[in-house]
XYZ file of C-alpha atoms in Angstrom:
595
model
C 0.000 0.000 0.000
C 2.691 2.540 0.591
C 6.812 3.118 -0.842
C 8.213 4.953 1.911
C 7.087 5.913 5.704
C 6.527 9.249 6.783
C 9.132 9.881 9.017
C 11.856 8.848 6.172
C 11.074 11.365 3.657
C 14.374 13.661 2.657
C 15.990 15.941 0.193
C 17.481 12.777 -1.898
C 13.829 11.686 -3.084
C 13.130 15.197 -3.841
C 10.739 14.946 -7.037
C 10.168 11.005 -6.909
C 6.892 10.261 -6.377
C 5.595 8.334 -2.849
C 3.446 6.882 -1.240
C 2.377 6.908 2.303
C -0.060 5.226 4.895
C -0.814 6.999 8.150
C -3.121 9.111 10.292
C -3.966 12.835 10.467
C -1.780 14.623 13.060
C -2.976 18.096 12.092
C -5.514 19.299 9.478
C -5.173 22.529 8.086
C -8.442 23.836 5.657
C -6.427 27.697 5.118
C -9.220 27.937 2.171
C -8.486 26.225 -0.834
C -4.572 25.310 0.537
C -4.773 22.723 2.386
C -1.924 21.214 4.782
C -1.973 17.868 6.265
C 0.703 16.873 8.756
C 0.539 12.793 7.852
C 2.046 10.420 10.739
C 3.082 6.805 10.853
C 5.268 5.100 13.679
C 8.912 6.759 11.855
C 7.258 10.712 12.537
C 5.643 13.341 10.202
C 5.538 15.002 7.113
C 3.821 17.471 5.946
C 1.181 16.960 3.080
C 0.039 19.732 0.521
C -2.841 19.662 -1.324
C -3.138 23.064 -3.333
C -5.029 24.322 -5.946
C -3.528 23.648 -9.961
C -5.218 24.628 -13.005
C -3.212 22.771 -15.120
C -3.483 19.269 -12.578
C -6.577 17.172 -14.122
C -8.248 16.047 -10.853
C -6.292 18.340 -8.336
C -9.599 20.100 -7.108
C -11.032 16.751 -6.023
C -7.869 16.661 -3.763
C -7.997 19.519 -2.151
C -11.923 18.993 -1.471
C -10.706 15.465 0.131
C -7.907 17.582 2.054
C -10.503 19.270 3.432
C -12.676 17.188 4.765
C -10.213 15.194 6.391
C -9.966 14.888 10.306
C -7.984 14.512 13.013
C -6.819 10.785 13.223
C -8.378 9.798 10.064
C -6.743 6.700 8.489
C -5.358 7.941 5.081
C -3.105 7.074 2.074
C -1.925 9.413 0.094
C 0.167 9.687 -3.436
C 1.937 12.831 -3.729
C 5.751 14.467 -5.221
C 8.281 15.134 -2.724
C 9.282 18.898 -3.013
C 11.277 21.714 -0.354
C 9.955 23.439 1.941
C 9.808 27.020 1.713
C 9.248 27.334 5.346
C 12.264 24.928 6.935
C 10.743 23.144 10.016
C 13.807 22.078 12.288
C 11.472 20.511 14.940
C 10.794 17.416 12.892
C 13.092 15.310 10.846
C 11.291 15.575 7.562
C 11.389 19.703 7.832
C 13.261 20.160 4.818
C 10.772 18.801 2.506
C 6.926 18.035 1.862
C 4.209 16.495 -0.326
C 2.474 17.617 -2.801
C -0.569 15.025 -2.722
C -2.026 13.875 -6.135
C -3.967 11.463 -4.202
C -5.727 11.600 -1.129
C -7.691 8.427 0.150
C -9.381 8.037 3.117
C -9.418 4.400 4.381
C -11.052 5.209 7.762
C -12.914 7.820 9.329
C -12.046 8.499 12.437
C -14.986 9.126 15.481
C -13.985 12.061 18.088
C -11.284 10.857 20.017
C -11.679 10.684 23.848
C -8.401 12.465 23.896
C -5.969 14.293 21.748
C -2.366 13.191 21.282
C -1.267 16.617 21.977
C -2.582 16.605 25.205
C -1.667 15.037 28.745
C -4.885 12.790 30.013
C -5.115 11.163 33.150
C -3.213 7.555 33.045
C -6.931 5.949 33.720
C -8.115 7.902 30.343
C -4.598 6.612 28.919
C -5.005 2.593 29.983
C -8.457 2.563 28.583
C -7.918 3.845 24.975
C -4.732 2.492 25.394
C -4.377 2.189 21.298
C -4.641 5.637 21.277
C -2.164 6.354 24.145
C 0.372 3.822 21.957
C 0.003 5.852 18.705
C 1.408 8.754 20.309
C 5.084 9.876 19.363
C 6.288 9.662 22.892
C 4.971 6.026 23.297
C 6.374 5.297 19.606
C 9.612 6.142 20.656
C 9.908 4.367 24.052
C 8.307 1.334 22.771
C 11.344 1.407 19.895
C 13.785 1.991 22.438
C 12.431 -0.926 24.721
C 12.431 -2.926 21.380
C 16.270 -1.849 20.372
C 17.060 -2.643 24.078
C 16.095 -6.445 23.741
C 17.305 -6.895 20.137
C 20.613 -5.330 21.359
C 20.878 -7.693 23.863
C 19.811 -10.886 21.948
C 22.529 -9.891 19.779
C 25.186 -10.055 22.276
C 24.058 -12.911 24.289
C 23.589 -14.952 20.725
C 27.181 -13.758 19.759
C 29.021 -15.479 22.855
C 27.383 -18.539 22.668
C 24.353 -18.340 25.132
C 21.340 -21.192 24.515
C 18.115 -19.297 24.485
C 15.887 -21.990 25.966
C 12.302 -21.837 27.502
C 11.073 -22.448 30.450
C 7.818 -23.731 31.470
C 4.948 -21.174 32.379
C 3.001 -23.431 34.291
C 4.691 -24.963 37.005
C 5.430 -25.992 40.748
C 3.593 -23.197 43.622
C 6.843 -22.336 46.236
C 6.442 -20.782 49.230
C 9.359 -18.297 48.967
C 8.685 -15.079 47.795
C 5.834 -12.860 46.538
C 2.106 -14.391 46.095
C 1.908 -17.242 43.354
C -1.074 -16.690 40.311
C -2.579 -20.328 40.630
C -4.110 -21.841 37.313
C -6.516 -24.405 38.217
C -5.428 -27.771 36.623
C -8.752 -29.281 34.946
C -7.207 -32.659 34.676
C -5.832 -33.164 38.021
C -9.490 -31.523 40.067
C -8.459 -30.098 43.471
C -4.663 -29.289 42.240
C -2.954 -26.246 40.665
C -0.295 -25.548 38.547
C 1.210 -21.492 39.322
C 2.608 -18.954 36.845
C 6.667 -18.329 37.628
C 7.926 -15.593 39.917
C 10.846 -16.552 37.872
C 13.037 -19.103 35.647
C 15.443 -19.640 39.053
C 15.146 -23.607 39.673
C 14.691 -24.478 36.369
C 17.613 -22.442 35.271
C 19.780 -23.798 37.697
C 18.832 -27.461 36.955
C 19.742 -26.674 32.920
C 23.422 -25.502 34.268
C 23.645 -29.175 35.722
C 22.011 -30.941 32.648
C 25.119 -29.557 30.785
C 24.138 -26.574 29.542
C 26.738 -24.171 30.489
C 25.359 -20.754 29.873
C 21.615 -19.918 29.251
C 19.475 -17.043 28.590
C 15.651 -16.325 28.160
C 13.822 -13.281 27.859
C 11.244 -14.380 30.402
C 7.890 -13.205 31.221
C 7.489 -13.822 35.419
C 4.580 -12.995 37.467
C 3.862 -12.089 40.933
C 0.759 -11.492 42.933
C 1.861 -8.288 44.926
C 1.018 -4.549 45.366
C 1.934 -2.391 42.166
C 3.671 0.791 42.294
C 5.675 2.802 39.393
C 8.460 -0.198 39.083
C 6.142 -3.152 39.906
C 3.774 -4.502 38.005
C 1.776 -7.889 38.245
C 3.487 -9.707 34.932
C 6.903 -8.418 34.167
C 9.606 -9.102 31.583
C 13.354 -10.111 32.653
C 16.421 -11.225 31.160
C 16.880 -14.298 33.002
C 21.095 -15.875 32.783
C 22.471 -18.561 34.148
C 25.869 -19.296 34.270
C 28.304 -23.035 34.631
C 31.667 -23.651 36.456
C 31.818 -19.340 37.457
C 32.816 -17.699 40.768
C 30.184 -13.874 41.152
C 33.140 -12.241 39.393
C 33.200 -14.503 36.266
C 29.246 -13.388 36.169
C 29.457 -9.886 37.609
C 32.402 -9.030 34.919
C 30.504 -11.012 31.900
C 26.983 -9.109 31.971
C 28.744 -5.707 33.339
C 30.586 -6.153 29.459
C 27.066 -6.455 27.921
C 26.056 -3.739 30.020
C 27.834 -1.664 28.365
C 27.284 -2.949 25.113
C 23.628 -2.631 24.873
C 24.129 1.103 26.299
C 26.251 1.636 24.160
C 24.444 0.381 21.062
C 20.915 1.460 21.954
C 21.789 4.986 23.191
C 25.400 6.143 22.228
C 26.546 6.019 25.318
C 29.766 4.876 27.093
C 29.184 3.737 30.864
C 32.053 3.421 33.253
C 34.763 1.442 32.081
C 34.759 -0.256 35.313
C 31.669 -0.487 37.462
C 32.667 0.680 41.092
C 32.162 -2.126 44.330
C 30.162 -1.281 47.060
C 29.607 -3.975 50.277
C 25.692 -3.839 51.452
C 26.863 -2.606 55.070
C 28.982 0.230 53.090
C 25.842 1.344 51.072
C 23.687 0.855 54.282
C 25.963 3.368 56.523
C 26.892 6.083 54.076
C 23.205 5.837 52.112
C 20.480 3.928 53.715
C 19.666 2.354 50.740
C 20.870 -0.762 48.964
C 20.493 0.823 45.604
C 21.923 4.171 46.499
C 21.889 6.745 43.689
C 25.712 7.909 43.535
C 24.465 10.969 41.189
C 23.140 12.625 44.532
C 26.897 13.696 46.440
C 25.029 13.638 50.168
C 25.866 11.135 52.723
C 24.706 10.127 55.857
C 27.071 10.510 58.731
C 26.330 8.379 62.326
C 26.339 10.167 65.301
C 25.178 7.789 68.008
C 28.661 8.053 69.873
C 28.404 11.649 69.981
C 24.922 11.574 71.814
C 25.095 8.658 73.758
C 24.999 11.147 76.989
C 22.501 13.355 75.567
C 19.634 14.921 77.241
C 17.081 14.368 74.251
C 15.772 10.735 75.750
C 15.277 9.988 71.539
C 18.489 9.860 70.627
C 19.988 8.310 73.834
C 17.647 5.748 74.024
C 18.349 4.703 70.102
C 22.275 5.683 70.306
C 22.249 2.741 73.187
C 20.242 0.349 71.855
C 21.743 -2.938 70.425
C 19.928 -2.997 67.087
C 19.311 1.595 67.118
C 20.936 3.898 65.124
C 21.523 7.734 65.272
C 22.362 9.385 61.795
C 22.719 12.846 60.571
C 22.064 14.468 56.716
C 23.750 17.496 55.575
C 21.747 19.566 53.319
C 23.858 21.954 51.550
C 22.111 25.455 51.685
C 19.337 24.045 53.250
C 19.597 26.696 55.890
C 16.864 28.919 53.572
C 14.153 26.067 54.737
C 11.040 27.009 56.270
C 9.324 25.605 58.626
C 6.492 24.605 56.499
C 8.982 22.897 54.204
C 11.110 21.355 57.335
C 7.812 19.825 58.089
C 6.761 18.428 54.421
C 10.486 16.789 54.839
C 9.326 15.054 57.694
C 5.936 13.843 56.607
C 8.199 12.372 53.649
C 10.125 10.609 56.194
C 7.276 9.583 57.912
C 6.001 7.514 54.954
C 8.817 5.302 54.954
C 8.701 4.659 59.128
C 9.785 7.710 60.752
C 8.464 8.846 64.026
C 9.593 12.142 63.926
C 12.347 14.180 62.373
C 14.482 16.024 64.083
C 16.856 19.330 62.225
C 18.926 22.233 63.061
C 19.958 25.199 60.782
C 23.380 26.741 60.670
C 22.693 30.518 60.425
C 26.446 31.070 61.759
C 28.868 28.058 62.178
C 31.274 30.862 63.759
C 29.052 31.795 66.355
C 28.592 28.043 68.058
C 25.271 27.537 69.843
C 24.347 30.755 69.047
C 24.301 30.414 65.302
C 22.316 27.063 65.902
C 18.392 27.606 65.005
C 17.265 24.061 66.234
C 14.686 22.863 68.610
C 17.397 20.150 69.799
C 19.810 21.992 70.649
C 18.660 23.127 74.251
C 19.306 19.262 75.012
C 23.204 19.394 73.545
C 26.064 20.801 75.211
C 28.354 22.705 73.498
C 31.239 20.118 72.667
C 28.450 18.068 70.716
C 26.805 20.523 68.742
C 30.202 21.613 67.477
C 31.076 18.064 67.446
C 27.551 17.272 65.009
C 28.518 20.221 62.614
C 32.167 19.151 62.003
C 31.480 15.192 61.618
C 28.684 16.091 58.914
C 30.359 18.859 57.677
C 28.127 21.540 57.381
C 28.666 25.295 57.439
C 26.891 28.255 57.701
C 23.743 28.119 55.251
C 23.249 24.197 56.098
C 19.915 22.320 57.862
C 20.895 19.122 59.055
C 18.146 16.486 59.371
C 18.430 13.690 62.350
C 17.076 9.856 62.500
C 16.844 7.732 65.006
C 15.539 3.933 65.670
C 16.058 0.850 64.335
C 19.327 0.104 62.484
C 16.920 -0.592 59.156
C 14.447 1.645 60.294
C 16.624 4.611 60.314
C 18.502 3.767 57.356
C 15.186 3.014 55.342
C 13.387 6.857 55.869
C 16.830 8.976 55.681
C 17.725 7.023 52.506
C 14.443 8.152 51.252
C 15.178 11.717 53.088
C 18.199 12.009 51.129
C 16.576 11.012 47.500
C 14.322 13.960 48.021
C 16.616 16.839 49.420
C 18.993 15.680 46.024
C 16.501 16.482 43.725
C 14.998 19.623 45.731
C 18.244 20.985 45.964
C 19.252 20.358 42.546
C 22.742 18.196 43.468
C 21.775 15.032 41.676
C 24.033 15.205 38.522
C 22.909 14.532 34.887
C 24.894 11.422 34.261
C 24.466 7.749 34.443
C 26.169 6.442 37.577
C 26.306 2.534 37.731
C 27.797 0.091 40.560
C 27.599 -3.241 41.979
C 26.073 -4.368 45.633
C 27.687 -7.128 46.945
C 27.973 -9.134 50.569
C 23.954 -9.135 50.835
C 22.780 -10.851 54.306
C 22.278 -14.150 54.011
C 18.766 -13.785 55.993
C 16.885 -11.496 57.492
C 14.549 -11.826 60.898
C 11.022 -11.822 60.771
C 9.870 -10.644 64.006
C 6.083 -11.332 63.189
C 6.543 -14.924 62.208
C 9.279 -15.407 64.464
C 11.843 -17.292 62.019
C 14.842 -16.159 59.188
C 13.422 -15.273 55.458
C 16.154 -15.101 52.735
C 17.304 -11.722 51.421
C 17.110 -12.887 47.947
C 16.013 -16.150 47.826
C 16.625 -19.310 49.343
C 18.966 -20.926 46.518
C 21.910 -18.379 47.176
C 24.866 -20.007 48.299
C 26.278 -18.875 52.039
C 29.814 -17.522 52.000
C 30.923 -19.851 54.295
C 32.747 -22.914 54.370
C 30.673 -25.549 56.408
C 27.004 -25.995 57.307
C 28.201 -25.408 61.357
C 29.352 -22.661 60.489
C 26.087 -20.753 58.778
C 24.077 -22.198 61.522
C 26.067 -20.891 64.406
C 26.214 -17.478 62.789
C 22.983 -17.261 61.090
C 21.918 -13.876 61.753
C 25.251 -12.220 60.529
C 25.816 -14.805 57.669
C 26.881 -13.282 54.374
C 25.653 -14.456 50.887
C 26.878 -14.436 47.900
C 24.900 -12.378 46.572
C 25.233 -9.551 44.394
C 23.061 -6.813 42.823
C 23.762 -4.496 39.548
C 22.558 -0.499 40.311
C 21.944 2.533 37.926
C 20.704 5.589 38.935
C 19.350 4.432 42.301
C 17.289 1.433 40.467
C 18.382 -2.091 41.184
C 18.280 -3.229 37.288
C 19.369 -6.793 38.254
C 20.463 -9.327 41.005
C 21.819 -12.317 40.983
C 24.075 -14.633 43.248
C 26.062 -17.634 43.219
C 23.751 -20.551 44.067
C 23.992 -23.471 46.122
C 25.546 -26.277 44.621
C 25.251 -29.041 47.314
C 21.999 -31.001 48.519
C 23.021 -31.144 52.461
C 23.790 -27.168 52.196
C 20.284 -26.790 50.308
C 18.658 -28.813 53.036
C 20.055 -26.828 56.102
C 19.250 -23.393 53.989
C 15.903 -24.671 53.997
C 15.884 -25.500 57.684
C 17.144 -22.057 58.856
C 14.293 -20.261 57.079
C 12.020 -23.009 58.935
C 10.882 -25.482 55.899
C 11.125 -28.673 57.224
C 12.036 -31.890 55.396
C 8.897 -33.281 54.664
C 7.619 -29.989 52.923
C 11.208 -29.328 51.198
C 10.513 -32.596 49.874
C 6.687 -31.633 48.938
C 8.157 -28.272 46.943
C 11.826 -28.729 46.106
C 12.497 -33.030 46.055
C 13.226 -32.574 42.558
C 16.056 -29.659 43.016
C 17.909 -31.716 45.685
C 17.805 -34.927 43.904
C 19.345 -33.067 41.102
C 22.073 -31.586 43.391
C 22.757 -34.886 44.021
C 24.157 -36.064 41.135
C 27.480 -34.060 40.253
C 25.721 -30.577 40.326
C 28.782 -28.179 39.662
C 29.248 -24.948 41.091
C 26.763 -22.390 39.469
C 25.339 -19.212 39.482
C 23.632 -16.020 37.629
C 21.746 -13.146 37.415
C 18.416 -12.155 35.877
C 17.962 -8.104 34.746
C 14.464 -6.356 34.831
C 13.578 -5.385 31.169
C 10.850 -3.049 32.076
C 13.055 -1.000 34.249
C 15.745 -0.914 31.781
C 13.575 0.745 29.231
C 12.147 3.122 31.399
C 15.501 3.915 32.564
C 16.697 4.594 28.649
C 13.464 6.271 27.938
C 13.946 8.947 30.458
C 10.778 7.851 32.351
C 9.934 7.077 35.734
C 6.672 4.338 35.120
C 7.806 0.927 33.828
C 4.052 1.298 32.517
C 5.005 3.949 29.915
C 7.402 0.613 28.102
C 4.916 -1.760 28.223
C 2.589 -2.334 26.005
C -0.626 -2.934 27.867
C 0.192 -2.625 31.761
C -2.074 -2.729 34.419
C -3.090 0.088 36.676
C -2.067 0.381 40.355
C -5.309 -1.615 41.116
C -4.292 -4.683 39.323
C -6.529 -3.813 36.397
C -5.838 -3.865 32.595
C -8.431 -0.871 32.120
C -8.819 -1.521 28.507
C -10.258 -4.885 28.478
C -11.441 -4.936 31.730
C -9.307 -7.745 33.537
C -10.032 -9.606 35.654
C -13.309 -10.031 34.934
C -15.978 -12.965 36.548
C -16.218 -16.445 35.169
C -19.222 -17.970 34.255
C -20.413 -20.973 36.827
C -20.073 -23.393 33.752
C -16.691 -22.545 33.367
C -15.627 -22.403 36.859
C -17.231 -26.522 36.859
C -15.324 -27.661 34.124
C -11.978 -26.756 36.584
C -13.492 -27.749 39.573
C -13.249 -24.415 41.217
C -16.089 -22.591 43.585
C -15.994 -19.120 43.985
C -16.727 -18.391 48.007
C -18.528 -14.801 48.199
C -16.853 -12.121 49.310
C -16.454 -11.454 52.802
C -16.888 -7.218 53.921
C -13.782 -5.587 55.996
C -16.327 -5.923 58.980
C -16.609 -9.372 59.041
């Protein structure tokens, strides 16, 4: 139907004649000169049709030009001339078309929304077709696109397999919520959709594999936010016979490939290290963004004798901490803003936020503005302001409570005052997270739960030794971080059945359910299993990452809304009772808050 696409036109086909396919950007009736601005999925040119006495026909284009509408589904046959009026906004502003032939294929009905306009997401997910034809969506749909061909193509070029992995499988009780497909021929049982490749992966490394791949589509039943979404796409590896740097140094290569490739630009030549406890203590977050230059600074030894019963309580406590943020120039905060900062806090576990201005570092107490400092003597105020570093013009923000606690809302504290106070740097700053805890403690159900999962081999030596040191055990475990996002995580896995089985035990699965949901991953540990491990890399967040958005949504296709819904179709919808038979499944009613 067409020669060329829009967006392609140039000066070297000017005076061929083209054809195009596309829809109706912009429709311009100026009276007998009409002006069309014709888009497909490469961009837009602009389309003439102008009155010619000596062009048989050319009046019946022009009367077609102007009836035409916005998003109406045309083709049109036309010479490619120059502009006299250069547009430099658009890649085709050098030349247009003068249309011989204007055909409308399909009328368009009025929209529900204009391209050129900014609609709610909810008016966006439900004429999502619409959203998709937009230019922005074009382009970060390509980009997602280029990002997965780019790294097919280096994966395929070293020798990966690309092999599948079943969809429906095995329910574990690691994890996020499983989706659970009823299994017609088996009535009562269930097969559930993967939270990932990970055992199957690991059990084609010791079938002989050697190195795997899949672009994998995983699914977990858990709450959505802007980087979470119910079905998600990874890039699942798996690696043979490797130690975390054989991985950490192969995929850090293609890293830098596929940047490279799909954007044009060079990462580090090196990714920097950085231990979990190190990214803890200096950032309260294990993905800290290293664009942002702020750090947090403990002070617990320096108010252990306090008067203000907060910090001395938490500066004493086994498991408290007591840390301190510089905000450069933060000293021109009001008090309104001081207190938005703390109901930021406050979402992510903070109690309350302690601050203190420097007005004049030279003056001591006296250039303090702080309700705290009535509580501090004299050697540790001056002792606060030279460990953090601040000087006059500064706020400095306190937390105090649990080691985690702490960490978790001043991390988030810090994000915030970065961007408010302009410091985060336009650059891409990648690094690697290594030394994860092996487990954490669940205080509500009373036992361990693995950081990552519970495949990821120990860094120690012996089974005594992980169980007599369980709660500061070290994995091997190691995470991959740009711009503050964790883009992918991975760890050496356990290779050994009796290791497996006393992993298993610590994070209180007993034997006779291990067997239940994992007999077939230690018998196959069993049998010369060599030393393996991997990584898998969220797709999603990639391509929101290169398309200079923060919503994975805006790279997928058709996402779902915070709700869990796909607004468009309207998923999930009810099942009819004849349908729910032939599965064997009965739908109890639902039960209010109340009861």
């Amino acid at each position: 139907m067409r020669t060329h696409f829009c967006g392609l036109i140039n000066e070297a086909l000017v005076g061929q004649t083209v054809t195009l396919c596309g829809w109706a950007d912009v429709a311009r009736n100026l009276g007998g000169l009409c002006f069309i601005d014709l888009r497909d999925h490469e961009g837009i040119v602009q389309i003439v049709a102008e009155p010619d006495e000596n062009t048989a026909g050319n009046a019946g284009v022009v009367a077609a030009a102007a009836h035409v509408g916005y998003e109406d589904c045309l083709r049109v046959t036309g010479v490619v001339r120059r502009r006299q009026s250069v547009n430099d906004k658009i890649r085709t502003g050098q030349v247009e078309i003068v249309a011989t032939r204007i055909e409308l294929l399909n009328k368009a009905q009025p929209l529900p929304f204009h391209a050129h306009e900014n609609p709610g997401e909810d008016i966006r997910l439900r004429y999502r077709y619409l959203d998709l034809r937009t230019p922005d969506m074009q382009r970060k749909m390509r980009t997602r696109t280029k990002l997965v061909a780019a790294l097919r193509r280096y994966l395929d070029e070293r020798d990966f397999q690309d092999i599948e992995t079943p969809i429906l499988t095995k329910a574990t009780p690691e994890g996020a919520r499983d989706f659970l497909v009823p299994a017609r021929m088996h009535p009562g049982e269930f097969y559930a959709l993967p939270q990932s490749p990970q055992l199957f992966k690991q059990i084609l490394m010791m079938a002989g594999f050697d190195r795997y791949y899949q672009i994998a589509r995983c699914f977990r039943d858990e709450a959505l936010r802007a980087d979470r979404q119910l079905e998600f796409t990874q890039l699942d590896m798996e690696f043979a016979w490797v130690t975390e740097r054989d991985v950490q140094d192969t995929v850090e290569d293609m890293i830098r490939a596929v940047f490279r490739d799909v954007m044009g630009v060079e990462l580090a030549a090196s990714f920097p290290r950085m231990t979990y406890e190190e990214a803890m203590r200096r950032f309260g977050s294990d993905k800290p963004d290293l664009r942002n230059p702020m750090e947090l600074t403990d002070v617990a030894g320096l108010v252990k004798s306090c008067e203000f019963k907060v910090f001395t309580d938490w500066a004493n406590h086994e498991d408290g901490r007591v840390v301190a943020l510089r905000a450069p120039g933060g000293g021109v905060f009001s008090r309104k803003q001081i207190d938005d900062y703390a109901a930021h806090a406050a979402k992510f576990g903070a109690k309350g936020l302690a601050w203190m201005k420097i007005e004049d570092a030279a003056r001591g107490r006296e250039g303090l503005n702080s309700p705290i400092a009535k509580f501090l003597d004299d050697a540790t105020l001056a002792a606060i302001v030279q460990a953090t570093g601040a000087t006059t013009g500064d706020a400095i923000f306190f937390g105090a409570a649990t080691y985690k606690s702490a960490s978790d809302f001043m991390g988030a504290l810090r994000l915030k005052l970065g961007r408010d106070l302009g410091l985060v740097a336009d650059a891409w700053a990648p690094l690697w997270v290594t030394d994860f805890p092996m487990f954490e403690w669940d205080e509500e159900e009373g036992r361990y739960v693995a950081l990552h999962h519970p495949f990821t081999a120990p860094a120690v030596d012996s089974i005594e030794d992980l169980r007599a040191n369980a709660r500061t055990a070290v994995s091997r475990g190691y995470d991959m971080v740009l711009n503050g996002n964790e883009i992918g995580g991975g760890s050496i896995r356990i290779h050994n059945s009796q290791m497996q089985s006393a992993v298993f035990e610590l994070l209180g699965i007993g034997a006779e359910e291990a067997e239940g949901k994992f007999g077939f991953l230690l018998d196959a540990l069993k049998y010369g299993a060599p030393p393996h491990g991997g990584i898998a890399f969220g797709i999603d967040r990639i391509a929101a990452l290169m398309a200079g958005t923060e919503s994975i949504r805006d790279v997928i296709a058709f996402p779902k809304t915070t709700t869990a819904q796909c607004l468009m179709t309207g998923a999930p919808s009810p099942v009819p009772e004849a349908q729910l038979a032939e599965v064997h499944v009965q739908v109890r009613p639902k039960v209010s808050s109340k009861e």
